[in-house]
Short mmCIF file of C-alpha atoms in Angstrom, two decimals:
data_model
loop_
_atom_site.label_atom_id
_atom_site.label_comp_id
_atom_site.label_asym_id
_atom_site.label_seq_id
_atom_site.Cartn_x
_atom_site.Cartn_y
_atom_site.Cartn_z
CA LYS B 1 -27.55 -22.88 8.51
CA ALA B 2 -31.30 -24.14 8.74
CA GLY B 3 -32.83 -23.95 12.23
CA VAL B 4 -34.03 -26.90 14.15
CA THR B 5 -36.82 -29.00 11.86
CA GLN B 6 -39.51 -30.26 13.51
CA THR B 7 -42.12 -32.59 10.87
CA PRO B 8 -44.88 -33.00 11.27
CA ARG B 9 -46.29 -29.94 11.69
CA TYR B 10 -49.90 -31.32 12.39
CA LEU B 11 -51.63 -34.04 13.04
CA ILE B 12 -54.36 -35.81 14.65
CA LYS B 13 -54.79 -39.28 15.69
CA THR B 14 -57.88 -41.70 17.27
CA ARG B 15 -57.34 -42.32 20.56
CA GLY B 16 -55.59 -45.83 20.69
CA GLN B 17 -53.60 -45.08 18.08
CA GLN B 18 -49.66 -44.22 18.14
CA VAL B 19 -47.18 -41.46 17.35
CA THR B 20 -43.68 -40.32 15.35
CA LEU B 21 -43.13 -36.99 15.85
CA SER B 22 -39.36 -36.12 14.67
CA CYS B 23 -36.52 -33.32 15.14
CA SER B 24 -34.12 -32.35 13.42
CA PRO B 25 -31.32 -29.95 15.59
CA ILE B 26 -28.93 -27.77 13.95
CA SER B 27 -26.29 -29.45 12.53
CA GLY B 28 -23.59 -29.12 14.78
CA HIS B 29 -25.83 -29.62 17.92
CA ARG B 30 -25.33 -33.22 19.89
CA SER B 31 -27.57 -32.02 22.52
CA VAL B 32 -32.10 -32.35 21.86
CA SER B 33 -34.50 -32.13 24.67
CA TRP B 34 -38.19 -32.82 23.96
CA TYR B 35 -41.49 -30.73 25.75
CA GLN B 36 -45.02 -31.35 25.98
CA GLN B 37 -47.05 -27.29 25.97
CA THR B 38 -50.74 -27.04 27.36
CA PRO B 39 -51.70 -23.93 27.88
CA GLY B 40 -53.38 -25.57 31.80
CA GLN B 41 -49.54 -27.38 32.44
CA GLY B 42 -47.14 -24.77 30.05
CA LEU B 43 -44.25 -26.25 29.28
CA GLN B 44 -43.45 -29.78 30.96
CA PHE B 45 -39.87 -32.07 29.86
CA LEU B 46 -40.34 -34.60 28.59
CA PHE B 47 -36.92 -36.22 27.80
CA GLU B 48 -33.25 -35.08 27.14
CA TYR B 49 -30.91 -36.63 24.41
CA PHE B 50 -27.28 -36.96 24.08
CA SER B 51 -24.52 -39.36 22.04
CA GLU B 52 -28.01 -41.10 21.25
CA THR B 53 -28.37 -41.72 24.97
CA GLN B 54 -31.35 -40.32 26.80
CA ARG B 55 -29.71 -38.15 29.42
CA ASN B 56 -33.14 -37.34 31.35
CA LYS B 57 -36.58 -38.08 31.70
CA GLY B 58 -39.52 -36.13 32.98
CA ASN B 59 -42.69 -37.82 35.48
CA PHE B 60 -44.50 -38.79 31.83
CA PRO B 61 -45.68 -42.13 31.95
CA GLY B 62 -43.70 -45.32 29.39
CA ARG B 63 -45.86 -44.20 26.87
CA PHE B 64 -43.98 -41.26 26.15
CA SER B 65 -40.53 -42.88 24.71
CA GLY B 66 -37.72 -41.53 22.51
CA ARG B 67 -34.10 -42.59 20.96
CA GLN B 68 -31.93 -39.93 19.12
CA PHE B 69 -29.71 -41.08 15.76
CA SER B 70 -26.24 -40.60 15.74
CA ASN B 71 -27.34 -38.13 12.80
CA SER B 72 -28.78 -36.53 16.36
CA ARG B 73 -31.88 -36.33 14.45
CA SER B 74 -34.41 -37.75 17.28
CA GLU B 75 -37.53 -39.34 17.25
CA MET B 76 -40.69 -39.37 20.16
CA ASN B 77 -42.87 -41.74 19.81
CA VAL B 78 -46.80 -42.04 21.98
CA SER B 79 -48.00 -45.11 22.12
CA THR B 80 -52.16 -46.02 23.19
CA LEU B 81 -52.87 -41.80 22.60
CA GLU B 82 -55.14 -40.16 25.10
CA LEU B 83 -57.39 -37.25 24.91
CA GLY B 84 -55.00 -35.36 27.27
CA ASP B 85 -52.64 -36.24 24.52
CA SER B 86 -53.55 -33.33 22.61
CA ALA B 87 -50.95 -30.35 23.16
CA LEU B 88 -47.98 -29.69 21.17
CA TYR B 89 -44.59 -31.19 21.31
CA LEU B 90 -41.69 -29.06 20.74
CA CYS B 91 -38.36 -30.29 20.37
CA ALA B 92 -35.40 -27.99 20.76
CA SER B 93 -31.44 -28.50 20.88
CA SER B 94 -28.59 -26.61 22.02
CA LEU B 95 -24.34 -27.09 21.13
CA ALA B 96 -23.64 -29.45 24.15
CA GLU B 97 -25.89 -30.73 27.42
CA GLY B 98 -27.40 -28.76 28.95
CA ALA B 99 -25.35 -25.53 27.64
CA GLY B 100 -25.80 -21.86 26.85
CA GLY B 101 -29.53 -21.95 25.80
CA TYR B 102 -31.66 -23.84 23.83
CA THR B 103 -33.04 -23.75 20.20
CA PHE B 104 -36.29 -24.47 19.88
CA GLY B 105 -38.23 -26.17 16.68
CA SER B 106 -42.11 -24.62 15.84
CA GLY B 107 -43.38 -27.49 17.59
CA THR B 108 -45.43 -30.49 16.40
CA ARG B 109 -49.46 -29.59 16.82
CA LEU B 110 -50.98 -33.12 18.09
CA THR B 111 -54.65 -33.11 18.49
CA VAL B 112 -56.23 -36.14 20.21
CA VAL B 113 -60.39 -36.96 18.79
CA ALA Q 19 -35.93 -30.53 43.63
CA GLN Q 20 -36.15 -27.08 41.23
CA ARG Q 21 -38.70 -25.09 40.26
CA VAL Q 22 -38.86 -21.58 38.97
CA THR Q 23 -42.09 -19.19 39.80
CA GLN Q 24 -43.20 -16.61 37.08
CA PRO Q 25 -45.95 -14.65 39.65
CA GLU Q 26 -47.38 -12.84 37.17
CA LYS Q 27 -49.78 -13.84 34.23
CA LEU Q 28 -51.12 -11.41 32.69
CA LEU Q 29 -49.11 -7.79 32.43
CA SER Q 30 -49.56 -4.95 30.84
CA VAL Q 31 -47.91 -1.86 30.69
CA PHE Q 32 -47.54 1.70 28.71
CA LYS Q 33 -45.84 2.27 26.17
CA GLY Q 34 -42.44 4.03 27.14
CA ALA Q 35 -43.16 2.34 30.93
CA PRO Q 36 -41.10 0.85 32.98
CA VAL Q 37 -41.61 -2.81 32.89
CA GLU Q 38 -40.42 -6.09 35.72
CA LEU Q 39 -41.04 -9.54 35.19
CA LYS Q 40 -41.00 -11.67 37.52
CA CYS Q 41 -39.26 -14.50 38.01
CA ASN Q 42 -38.23 -16.69 41.32
CA TYR Q 43 -36.12 -19.82 41.17
CA SER Q 44 -35.23 -22.94 43.78
CA TYR Q 45 -32.72 -25.14 43.65
CA SER Q 46 -30.12 -25.45 45.82
CA GLY Q 47 -26.93 -25.85 43.53
CA SER Q 48 -25.53 -23.03 41.76
CA PRO Q 49 -27.71 -23.18 38.45
CA GLU Q 50 -28.19 -21.32 34.72
CA LEU Q 51 -30.83 -18.88 33.89
CA PHE Q 52 -32.24 -18.07 31.10
CA TRP Q 53 -35.32 -16.05 29.63
CA TYR Q 54 -37.21 -17.16 26.68
CA VAL Q 55 -39.43 -15.40 24.90
CA GLN Q 56 -42.82 -16.47 22.47
CA TYR Q 57 -43.60 -13.51 19.58
CA SER Q 58 -47.32 -14.05 18.04
CA ARG Q 59 -47.32 -16.67 16.39
CA GLN Q 60 -42.91 -17.06 15.85
CA ARG Q 61 -41.09 -20.17 17.69
CA LEU Q 62 -39.96 -20.15 21.00
CA GLN Q 63 -36.41 -18.14 21.42
CA LEU Q 64 -33.55 -17.48 24.21
CA LEU Q 65 -33.77 -13.51 25.47
CA LEU Q 66 -31.15 -13.90 27.49
CA ARG Q 67 -28.69 -15.45 30.26
CA HIS Q 68 -28.03 -14.99 33.20
CA ILE Q 69 -23.65 -15.93 32.31
CA SER Q 70 -23.64 -13.27 29.66
CA ARG Q 71 -24.67 -10.46 31.85
CA GLU Q 72 -25.70 -9.10 28.50
CA SER Q 73 -28.82 -5.83 27.07
CA ILE Q 74 -30.54 -8.17 25.02
CA LYS Q 75 -33.57 -5.50 22.83
CA GLY Q 76 -33.04 -3.12 25.70
CA PHE Q 77 -33.64 -6.11 27.92
CA THR Q 78 -31.55 -6.63 31.13
CA ALA Q 79 -31.78 -9.23 33.96
CA ASP Q 80 -29.45 -10.20 37.03
CA LEU Q 81 -29.17 -13.14 38.79
CA ASN Q 82 -30.03 -12.10 42.47
CA LYS Q 83 -28.27 -15.62 44.52
CA GLY Q 84 -29.55 -13.93 48.03
CA GLU Q 85 -33.00 -13.33 47.13
CA THR Q 86 -33.65 -16.35 43.50
CA SER Q 87 -34.02 -14.30 42.16
CA PHE Q 88 -33.94 -13.15 37.75
CA HIS Q 89 -36.15 -10.91 37.44
CA LEU Q 90 -36.42 -9.20 33.57
CA LYS Q 91 -36.41 -5.58 33.23
CA LYS Q 92 -36.61 -2.47 30.76
CA PRO Q 93 -36.99 1.63 31.22
CA PHE Q 94 -39.35 1.93 28.65
CA ALA Q 95 -40.93 -0.97 26.33
CA GLN Q 96 -41.82 -0.70 23.38
CA GLU Q 97 -45.31 -1.62 21.69
CA GLU Q 98 -42.75 -5.00 20.10
CA ASP Q 99 -42.29 -6.16 23.44
CA SER Q 100 -45.79 -7.81 23.59
CA ALA Q 101 -45.39 -11.37 23.97
CA MET Q 102 -44.89 -14.17 26.33
CA TYR Q 103 -42.16 -14.50 28.56
CA TYR Q 104 -40.48 -17.81 30.43
CA CYS Q 105 -38.07 -17.77 33.12
CA ALA Q 106 -36.16 -20.99 32.72
CA LEU Q 107 -33.31 -23.08 35.34
CA THR Q 108 -30.83 -25.30 34.23
CA PRO Q 109 -29.06 -26.78 37.19
CA HIS Q 110 -25.39 -27.46 37.01
CA ARG Q 111 -24.90 -31.32 37.64
CA THR Q 112 -23.90 -34.76 36.14
CA GLY Q 113 -26.17 -37.06 34.85
CA GLY Q 114 -28.24 -35.01 32.27
CA PHE Q 115 -29.74 -32.03 32.12
CA LYS Q 116 -33.30 -30.65 32.44
CA THR Q 117 -34.57 -27.52 32.36
CA ILE Q 118 -37.16 -26.33 34.14
CA PHE Q 119 -39.39 -23.69 33.18
CA GLY Q 120 -42.55 -21.10 34.41
CA ALA Q 121 -45.73 -20.71 33.72
CA GLY Q 122 -44.22 -17.85 31.96
CA THR Q 123 -46.52 -13.94 32.28
CA ARG Q 124 -47.89 -12.41 28.47
CA LEU Q 125 -46.50 -8.95 28.70
CA PHE Q 126 -49.08 -6.94 26.71
CA VAL Q 127 -48.32 -2.99 25.52
CA LYS Q 128 -50.69 -0.84 25.26
CA ALA Q 129 -50.27 1.99 23.39
#
């Protein structure tokens, strides 16, 4: 079965712009979590969605938001981009909330210039 | 608050030598613990989880609640084990889950 798919793979944006990243989980997986990965901070939790509801949120400013659709696909949005938002954004899905570990996507590499 | 600590950023061993990647956690409840691995140019993938008590690619990890540790071990390292390893903790509670990752340890197995 298909794995976790993230689009786009690479993105270059200018400061002040906004961006939307997409994640399609493994079929049947209802929980989707997002992480920001940077060399300095490692993997930082952004948010977790289950059944279209945000169940948990990390310590990121309100510029970071997300949503989940009825088919479990998820999007995350970052508004008013800053240089420090440059990172690899990873999406991970699991069958149920917090259960059994994640399956990760390849990530979206966002560069803010 | 929960925390995962991997004290070594880099671990270098010779092929055939035993390897132990350390992971310590802090959490007052009963967590679920995982090891993830990222090989070069590949996506992050689940290696093993403590409740399975399994051996994957020769690696094992035992949860020690007294020492709050979940170290990853392999008796004989192979060159193909060279990768980035992350320890992760998922707290067991209601109201949403927030899996926390350690900073990672890069394992380099020398020929």
